[in-house]
Amino acid sequence: MPITTRTTPSRHADRTRDEPEVVHQILDEALVCHLSFIVGGEPRVLPTLHARDGDTLYLHGSTGSRPMLAARPDGLPVCVAVTLLDGLVLARSQFNHSVNYRSAVIHGRARLVTDATEKRRALAALVDHVVAGRSQDSRPPSDRELAQTAVLALSLAEASTKVRAGGPVDQPEDLSLPHWSGVLPLRLVAGDPESGAEGVAVPLPPYLRTYRRQR
């Protein structure tokens, strides 16, 4: 991806990854992103669901939410951030403690999706992003539900990623200290599916039996 002034790192440039597939993998694995924007001169940050379709990131919200209203009619300058935490890095010194992570930051002007066909495609992508295959195993939104839901579209043209992996960086003078040093890996694990309170007459779908976030 092209490097711009907004995607040029000021620290740890060695962790930067500019391959488009790295951005795609991070966005596809993460369940939640954080959308930041300015309204009335004040900063706002909102957690929301997202889904990627090619080089477009779709963001879900209510038609009455601040970013959706602010995006009319000329779009909204935004910054979207996603972080996946892969491990806690414990060094012998407190200063050298860190985390293993994969992060993506996207800058751009988000547009409000007004075309009904694109909007339905984006909402189906959002459902499938949460659980792959779910859009074909659930009722699509009615016209009324579609009108109550808003979607922002953001190009991935200006995106940057950083990745840290590996163990702690202990200083030579700390190697003899009597403290454990290493990595505590972390991962998201799904629990057992729980049927709805109204009772479910169909068996558990196979995609829920084997559910996991890709890595």
PDB file of C-alpha atoms in Angstrom:
ATOM      1  CA  MET A   1       0.000   0.000   0.000  1.00  0.00           C
ATOM      2  CA  PRO A   2       1.259   3.542  -0.704  1.00  0.00           C
ATOM      3  CA  ILE A   3       2.992   5.312   2.184  1.00  0.00           C
ATOM      4  CA  THR A   4       1.584   8.734   3.074  1.00  0.00           C
ATOM      5  CA  THR A   5       2.412  11.273   5.761  1.00  0.00           C
ATOM      6  CA  ARG A   6      -0.394   9.849   7.874  1.00  0.00           C
ATOM      7  CA  THR A   7       0.771   6.251   7.529  1.00  0.00           C
ATOM      8  CA  THR A   8       4.484   6.931   8.084  1.00  0.00           C
ATOM      9  CA  PRO A   9       5.432   5.638  11.555  1.00  0.00           C
ATOM     10  CA  SER A  10       7.297   7.874  13.968  1.00  0.00           C
ATOM     11  CA  ARG A  11       8.370   4.981  16.205  1.00  0.00           C
ATOM     12  CA  HIS A  12       9.286   1.312  15.643  1.00  0.00           C
ATOM     13  CA  ALA A  13       9.360   1.618  11.871  1.00  0.00           C
ATOM     14  CA  ASP A  14      10.809  -1.912  11.782  1.00  0.00           C
ATOM     15  CA  ARG A  15       7.397  -3.259  12.823  1.00  0.00           C
ATOM     16  CA  THR A  16       5.595  -1.687   9.885  1.00  0.00           C
ATOM     17  CA  ARG A  17       4.066  -4.002   7.278  1.00  0.00           C
ATOM     18  CA  ASP A  18       2.779  -2.423   4.083  1.00  0.00           C
ATOM     19  CA  GLU A  19       1.546  -5.571   2.278  1.00  0.00           C
ATOM     20  CA  PRO A  20      -2.208  -5.307   1.526  1.00  0.00           C
ATOM     21  CA  GLU A  21      -2.765  -8.919   2.601  1.00  0.00           C
ATOM     22  CA  VAL A  22      -1.536  -8.083   6.128  1.00  0.00           C
ATOM     23  CA  VAL A  23      -4.131  -5.316   6.442  1.00  0.00           C
ATOM     24  CA  HIS A  24      -6.783  -7.691   5.118  1.00  0.00           C
ATOM     25  CA  GLN A  25      -5.865 -10.481   7.540  1.00  0.00           C
ATOM     26  CA  ILE A  26      -5.987  -8.185  10.567  1.00  0.00           C
ATOM     27  CA  LEU A  27      -9.344  -6.679   9.608  1.00  0.00           C
ATOM     28  CA  ASP A  28     -10.800 -10.099   8.767  1.00  0.00           C
ATOM     29  CA  GLU A  29      -9.806 -11.606  12.111  1.00  0.00           C
ATOM     30  CA  ALA A  30     -10.799  -8.711  14.381  1.00  0.00           C
ATOM     31  CA  LEU A  31     -14.401  -8.598  15.559  1.00  0.00           C
ATOM     32  CA  VAL A  32     -14.500  -4.960  16.678  1.00  0.00           C
ATOM     33  CA  CYS A  33     -12.905  -1.765  15.402  1.00  0.00           C
ATOM     34  CA  HIS A  34     -12.773   1.742  16.874  1.00  0.00           C
ATOM     35  CA  LEU A  35     -14.023   4.624  14.744  1.00  0.00           C
ATOM     36  CA  SER A  36     -12.715   8.105  15.566  1.00  0.00           C
ATOM     37  CA  PHE A  37     -14.022  11.372  14.139  1.00  0.00           C
ATOM     38  CA  ILE A  38     -14.633  15.028  14.997  1.00  0.00           C
ATOM     39  CA  VAL A  39     -18.114  16.465  15.572  1.00  0.00           C
ATOM     40  CA  GLY A  40     -18.591  20.089  16.609  1.00  0.00           C
ATOM     41  CA  GLY A  41     -14.888  20.454  17.262  1.00  0.00           C
ATOM     42  CA  GLU A  42     -14.875  17.606  19.784  1.00  0.00           C
ATOM     43  CA  PRO A  43     -13.204  14.196  19.291  1.00  0.00           C
ATOM     44  CA  ARG A  44     -15.296  11.037  19.427  1.00  0.00           C
ATOM     45  CA  VAL A  45     -14.314   7.359  19.458  1.00  0.00           C
ATOM     46  CA  LEU A  46     -16.909   4.617  19.018  1.00  0.00           C
ATOM     47  CA  PRO A  47     -16.476   0.821  19.017  1.00  0.00           C
ATOM     48  CA  THR A  48     -18.433  -0.803  16.209  1.00  0.00           C
ATOM     49  CA  LEU A  49     -18.695  -3.870  14.004  1.00  0.00           C
ATOM     50  CA  HIS A  50     -17.001  -3.906  10.630  1.00  0.00           C
ATOM     51  CA  ALA A  51     -16.506  -6.074   7.574  1.00  0.00           C
ATOM     52  CA  ARG A  52     -14.146  -5.942   4.615  1.00  0.00           C
ATOM     53  CA  ASP A  53     -15.269  -6.381   1.030  1.00  0.00           C
ATOM     54  CA  GLY A  54     -12.207  -6.219  -1.199  1.00  0.00           C
ATOM     55  CA  ASP A  55     -10.520  -2.870  -0.544  1.00  0.00           C
ATOM     56  CA  THR A  56     -13.563  -1.338   1.167  1.00  0.00           C
ATOM     57  CA  LEU A  57     -14.241  -1.404   4.895  1.00  0.00           C
ATOM     58  CA  TYR A  58     -17.889  -1.252   5.949  1.00  0.00           C
ATOM     59  CA  LEU A  59     -18.879   0.092   9.379  1.00  0.00           C
ATOM     60  CA  HIS A  60     -22.236  -0.586  11.020  1.00  0.00           C
ATOM     61  CA  GLY A  61     -24.371   1.890  12.943  1.00  0.00           C
ATOM     62  CA  SER A  62     -27.790   3.407  13.588  1.00  0.00           C
ATOM     63  CA  THR A  63     -29.228   6.018  11.227  1.00  0.00           C
ATOM     64  CA  GLY A  64     -29.374   8.422  14.180  1.00  0.00           C
ATOM     65  CA  SER A  65     -25.810   7.934  15.417  1.00  0.00           C
ATOM     66  CA  ARG A  66     -23.370  10.841  15.339  1.00  0.00           C
ATOM     67  CA  PRO A  67     -21.005   9.535  12.639  1.00  0.00           C
ATOM     68  CA  MET A  68     -23.850   8.508  10.345  1.00  0.00           C
ATOM     69  CA  LEU A  69     -25.508  11.922  10.647  1.00  0.00           C
ATOM     70  CA  ALA A  70     -22.188  13.730  10.249  1.00  0.00           C
ATOM     71  CA  ALA A  71     -21.393  11.771   7.080  1.00  0.00           C
ATOM     72  CA  ARG A  72     -24.313  13.411   5.221  1.00  0.00           C
ATOM     73  CA  PRO A  73     -23.909  14.543   2.496  1.00  0.00           C
ATOM     74  CA  ASP A  74     -20.169  14.935   1.821  1.00  0.00           C
ATOM     75  CA  GLY A  75     -18.691  12.110   3.843  1.00  0.00           C
ATOM     76  CA  LEU A  76     -16.846  12.181   7.157  1.00  0.00           C
ATOM     77  CA  PRO A  77     -13.073  12.301   7.780  1.00  0.00           C
ATOM     78  CA  VAL A  78     -12.343   9.351  10.042  1.00  0.00           C
ATOM     79  CA  CYS A  79      -9.625   7.168  11.465  1.00  0.00           C
ATOM     80  CA  VAL A  80     -10.315   3.499  12.178  1.00  0.00           C
ATOM     81  CA  ALA A  81      -8.120   1.371  14.449  1.00  0.00           C
ATOM     82  CA  VAL A  82      -8.017  -2.392  15.031  1.00  0.00           C
ATOM     83  CA  THR A  83      -5.710  -4.270  17.399  1.00  0.00           C
ATOM     84  CA  LEU A  84      -5.248  -8.005  17.893  1.00  0.00           C
ATOM     85  CA  LEU A  85      -3.400  -8.982  21.069  1.00  0.00           C
ATOM     86  CA  ASP A  86      -1.349 -12.166  20.607  1.00  0.00           C
ATOM     87  CA  GLY A  87       0.700 -12.353  23.799  1.00  0.00           C
ATOM     88  CA  LEU A  88       2.123 -10.707  26.890  1.00  0.00           C
ATOM     89  CA  VAL A  89       5.890 -10.238  26.676  1.00  0.00           C
ATOM     90  CA  LEU A  90       7.509 -10.387  30.121  1.00  0.00           C
ATOM     91  CA  ALA A  91      11.126  -9.294  30.363  1.00  0.00           C
ATOM     92  CA  ARG A  92      13.464  -9.343  33.329  1.00  0.00           C
ATOM     93  CA  SER A  93      13.210  -5.551  33.567  1.00  0.00           C
ATOM     94  CA  GLN A  94       9.924  -3.670  33.783  1.00  0.00           C
ATOM     95  CA  PHE A  95      11.119  -1.255  31.103  1.00  0.00           C
ATOM     96  CA  ASN A  96      11.373  -4.019  28.496  1.00  0.00           C
ATOM     97  CA  HIS A  97       7.923  -5.526  29.075  1.00  0.00           C
ATOM     98  CA  SER A  98       5.792  -5.440  25.924  1.00  0.00           C
ATOM     99  CA  VAL A  99       3.011  -7.211  24.034  1.00  0.00           C
ATOM    100  CA  ASN A 100       2.870  -9.166  20.803  1.00  0.00           C
ATOM    101  CA  TYR A 101       0.224  -7.614  18.599  1.00  0.00           C
ATOM    102  CA  ARG A 102      -1.050  -6.945  15.097  1.00  0.00           C
ATOM    103  CA  SER A 103      -2.635  -3.559  14.468  1.00  0.00           C
ATOM    104  CA  ALA A 104      -4.107  -1.648  11.553  1.00  0.00           C
ATOM    105  CA  VAL A 105      -4.997   2.031  11.229  1.00  0.00           C
ATOM    106  CA  ILE A 106      -7.016   3.378   8.302  1.00  0.00           C
ATOM    107  CA  HIS A 107      -7.402   7.055   7.403  1.00  0.00           C
ATOM    108  CA  GLY A 108      -9.865   8.475   4.921  1.00  0.00           C
ATOM    109  CA  ARG A 109     -13.246  10.025   4.258  1.00  0.00           C
ATOM    110  CA  ALA A 110     -16.069   7.602   4.970  1.00  0.00           C
ATOM    111  CA  ARG A 111     -19.177   7.832   2.820  1.00  0.00           C
ATOM    112  CA  LEU A 112     -22.697   6.943   3.819  1.00  0.00           C
ATOM    113  CA  VAL A 113     -23.955   3.967   1.809  1.00  0.00           C
ATOM    114  CA  THR A 114     -27.238   4.979   0.176  1.00  0.00           C
ATOM    115  CA  ASP A 115     -27.576   2.393  -2.599  1.00  0.00           C
ATOM    116  CA  ALA A 116     -29.923  -0.332  -1.343  1.00  0.00           C
ATOM    117  CA  THR A 117     -28.122  -3.145  -3.163  1.00  0.00           C
ATOM    118  CA  GLU A 118     -24.717  -2.166  -1.783  1.00  0.00           C
ATOM    119  CA  LYS A 119     -26.208  -1.680   1.667  1.00  0.00           C
ATOM    120  CA  ARG A 120     -27.743  -5.164   1.708  1.00  0.00           C
ATOM    121  CA  ARG A 121     -24.458  -6.656   0.472  1.00  0.00           C
ATOM    122  CA  ALA A 122     -22.550  -4.800   3.189  1.00  0.00           C
ATOM    123  CA  LEU A 123     -24.918  -5.950   5.938  1.00  0.00           C
ATOM    124  CA  ALA A 124     -24.637  -9.548   4.754  1.00  0.00           C
ATOM    125  CA  ALA A 125     -20.847  -9.171   4.839  1.00  0.00           C
ATOM    126  CA  LEU A 126     -21.078  -7.857   8.403  1.00  0.00           C
ATOM    127  CA  VAL A 127     -23.084 -10.908   9.490  1.00  0.00           C
ATOM    128  CA  ASP A 128     -20.684 -13.287   7.748  1.00  0.00           C
ATOM    129  CA  HIS A 129     -17.721 -11.467   9.266  1.00  0.00           C
ATOM    130  CA  VAL A 130     -19.013 -12.290  12.741  1.00  0.00           C
ATOM    131  CA  VAL A 131     -19.929 -15.892  11.854  1.00  0.00           C
ATOM    132  CA  ALA A 132     -18.940 -17.200   8.430  1.00  0.00           C
ATOM    133  CA  GLY A 133     -21.955 -18.558   6.531  1.00  0.00           C
ATOM    134  CA  ARG A 134     -24.535 -16.978   8.833  1.00  0.00           C
ATOM    135  CA  SER A 135     -26.051 -14.660   6.200  1.00  0.00           C
ATOM    136  CA  GLN A 136     -27.354 -17.717   4.311  1.00  0.00           C
ATOM    137  CA  ASP A 137     -28.768 -19.180   7.520  1.00  0.00           C
ATOM    138  CA  SER A 138     -30.794 -16.185   8.762  1.00  0.00           C
ATOM    139  CA  ARG A 139     -33.500 -13.796   7.565  1.00  0.00           C
ATOM    140  CA  PRO A 140     -32.209 -10.746   5.675  1.00  0.00           C
ATOM    141  CA  PRO A 141     -33.345  -7.288   6.872  1.00  0.00           C
ATOM    142  CA  SER A 142     -36.795  -6.063   5.898  1.00  0.00           C
ATOM    143  CA  ASP A 143     -37.180  -2.714   4.155  1.00  0.00           C
ATOM    144  CA  ARG A 144     -38.083  -1.137   7.499  1.00  0.00           C
ATOM    145  CA  GLU A 145     -35.052  -2.650   9.234  1.00  0.00           C
ATOM    146  CA  LEU A 146     -32.862  -1.543   6.354  1.00  0.00           C
ATOM    147  CA  ALA A 147     -34.089   2.020   6.772  1.00  0.00           C
ATOM    148  CA  GLN A 148     -33.215   1.940  10.481  1.00  0.00           C
ATOM    149  CA  THR A 149     -29.654   0.795   9.838  1.00  0.00           C
ATOM    150  CA  ALA A 150     -26.814   2.889   8.473  1.00  0.00           C
ATOM    151  CA  VAL A 151     -23.540   1.774   6.913  1.00  0.00           C
ATOM    152  CA  LEU A 152     -20.360   3.738   6.282  1.00  0.00           C
ATOM    153  CA  ALA A 153     -17.913   2.738   3.544  1.00  0.00           C
ATOM    154  CA  LEU A 154     -14.209   3.528   3.859  1.00  0.00           C
ATOM    155  CA  SER A 155     -11.503   2.882   1.286  1.00  0.00           C
ATOM    156  CA  LEU A 156      -8.406   0.992   2.457  1.00  0.00           C
ATOM    157  CA  ALA A 157      -6.179   3.096   0.204  1.00  0.00           C
ATOM    158  CA  GLU A 158      -4.548   4.820   3.174  1.00  0.00           C
ATOM    159  CA  ALA A 159      -3.859   2.103   5.731  1.00  0.00           C
ATOM    160  CA  SER A 160      -0.887   1.168   7.867  1.00  0.00           C
ATOM    161  CA  THR A 161      -0.097  -1.877   9.981  1.00  0.00           C
ATOM    162  CA  LYS A 162       2.344  -2.786  12.704  1.00  0.00           C
ATOM    163  CA  VAL A 163       3.242  -6.247  13.952  1.00  0.00           C
ATOM    164  CA  ARG A 164       5.297  -7.322  16.951  1.00  0.00           C
ATOM    165  CA  ALA A 165       6.141 -10.976  17.446  1.00  0.00           C
ATOM    166  CA  GLY A 166       8.775 -12.885  19.378  1.00  0.00           C
ATOM    167  CA  GLY A 167      10.198 -12.912  22.869  1.00  0.00           C
ATOM    168  CA  PRO A 168      11.419 -10.249  25.267  1.00  0.00           C
ATOM    169  CA  VAL A 169      14.494  -8.157  24.620  1.00  0.00           C
ATOM    170  CA  ASP A 170      16.501  -8.505  27.817  1.00  0.00           C
ATOM    171  CA  GLN A 171      19.490  -6.278  28.327  1.00  0.00           C
ATOM    172  CA  PRO A 172      22.831  -8.121  28.770  1.00  0.00           C
ATOM    173  CA  GLU A 173      23.206  -6.765  32.303  1.00  0.00           C
ATOM    174  CA  ASP A 174      19.784  -8.197  33.226  1.00  0.00           C
ATOM    175  CA  LEU A 175      20.392 -11.772  32.068  1.00  0.00           C
ATOM    176  CA  SER A 176      21.671 -12.891  35.473  1.00  0.00           C
ATOM    177  CA  LEU A 177      18.667 -11.517  37.381  1.00  0.00           C
ATOM    178  CA  PRO A 178      16.481 -14.149  39.130  1.00  0.00           C
ATOM    179  CA  HIS A 179      13.297 -13.270  37.218  1.00  0.00           C
ATOM    180  CA  TRP A 180      11.299 -15.338  34.706  1.00  0.00           C
ATOM    181  CA  SER A 181      11.379 -14.020  31.144  1.00  0.00           C
ATOM    182  CA  GLY A 182       9.210 -15.107  28.229  1.00  0.00           C
ATOM    183  CA  VAL A 183       5.853 -14.827  26.477  1.00  0.00           C
ATOM    184  CA  LEU A 184       2.337 -15.651  27.676  1.00  0.00           C
ATOM    185  CA  PRO A 185       0.368 -16.346  24.446  1.00  0.00           C
ATOM    186  CA  LEU A 186      -3.217 -15.084  24.212  1.00  0.00           C
ATOM    187  CA  ARG A 187      -6.045 -16.073  21.881  1.00  0.00           C
ATOM    188  CA  LEU A 188      -9.806 -15.680  21.587  1.00  0.00           C
ATOM    189  CA  VAL A 189     -11.647 -18.908  22.404  1.00  0.00           C
ATOM    190  CA  ALA A 190     -15.373 -19.491  21.825  1.00  0.00           C
ATOM    191  CA  GLY A 191     -17.481 -21.127  24.526  1.00  0.00           C
ATOM    192  CA  ASP A 192     -20.272 -23.643  24.029  1.00  0.00           C
ATOM    193  CA  PRO A 193     -23.217 -22.243  21.999  1.00  0.00           C
ATOM    194  CA  GLU A 194     -26.347 -21.496  24.078  1.00  0.00           C
ATOM    195  CA  SER A 195     -29.777 -21.817  22.447  1.00  0.00           C
ATOM    196  CA  GLY A 196     -32.230 -18.911  22.577  1.00  0.00           C
ATOM    197  CA  ALA A 197     -34.722 -18.597  25.430  1.00  0.00           C
ATOM    198  CA  GLU A 198     -37.711 -19.130  23.112  1.00  0.00           C
ATOM    199  CA  GLY A 199     -36.510 -22.584  22.201  1.00  0.00           C
ATOM    200  CA  VAL A 200     -34.856 -23.645  18.968  1.00  0.00           C
ATOM    201  CA  ALA A 201     -36.258 -26.495  16.888  1.00  0.00           C
ATOM    202  CA  VAL A 202     -33.298 -26.860  14.522  1.00  0.00           C
ATOM    203  CA  PRO A 203     -30.005 -28.576  15.376  1.00  0.00           C
ATOM    204  CA  LEU A 204     -26.842 -26.631  16.075  1.00  0.00           C
ATOM    205  CA  PRO A 205     -25.294 -25.488  12.762  1.00  0.00           C
ATOM    206  CA  PRO A 206     -21.919 -27.058  11.936  1.00  0.00           C
ATOM    207  CA  TYR A 207     -20.281 -23.623  11.612  1.00  0.00           C
ATOM    208  CA  LEU A 208     -20.946 -23.012  15.326  1.00  0.00           C
ATOM    209  CA  ARG A 209     -19.529 -26.350  16.406  1.00  0.00           C
ATOM    210  CA  THR A 210     -16.152 -25.470  14.890  1.00  0.00           C
ATOM    211  CA  TYR A 211     -16.241 -21.689  15.365  1.00  0.00           C
ATOM    212  CA  ARG A 212     -12.900 -19.942  15.708  1.00  0.00           C
ATOM    213  CA  ARG A 213     -11.315 -16.695  14.584  1.00  0.00           C
ATOM    214  CA  GLN A 214      -8.820 -17.291  11.794  1.00  0.00           C
ATOM    215  CA  ARG A 215      -5.115 -16.731  12.361  1.00  0.00           C
TER     216      ARG A 215
END
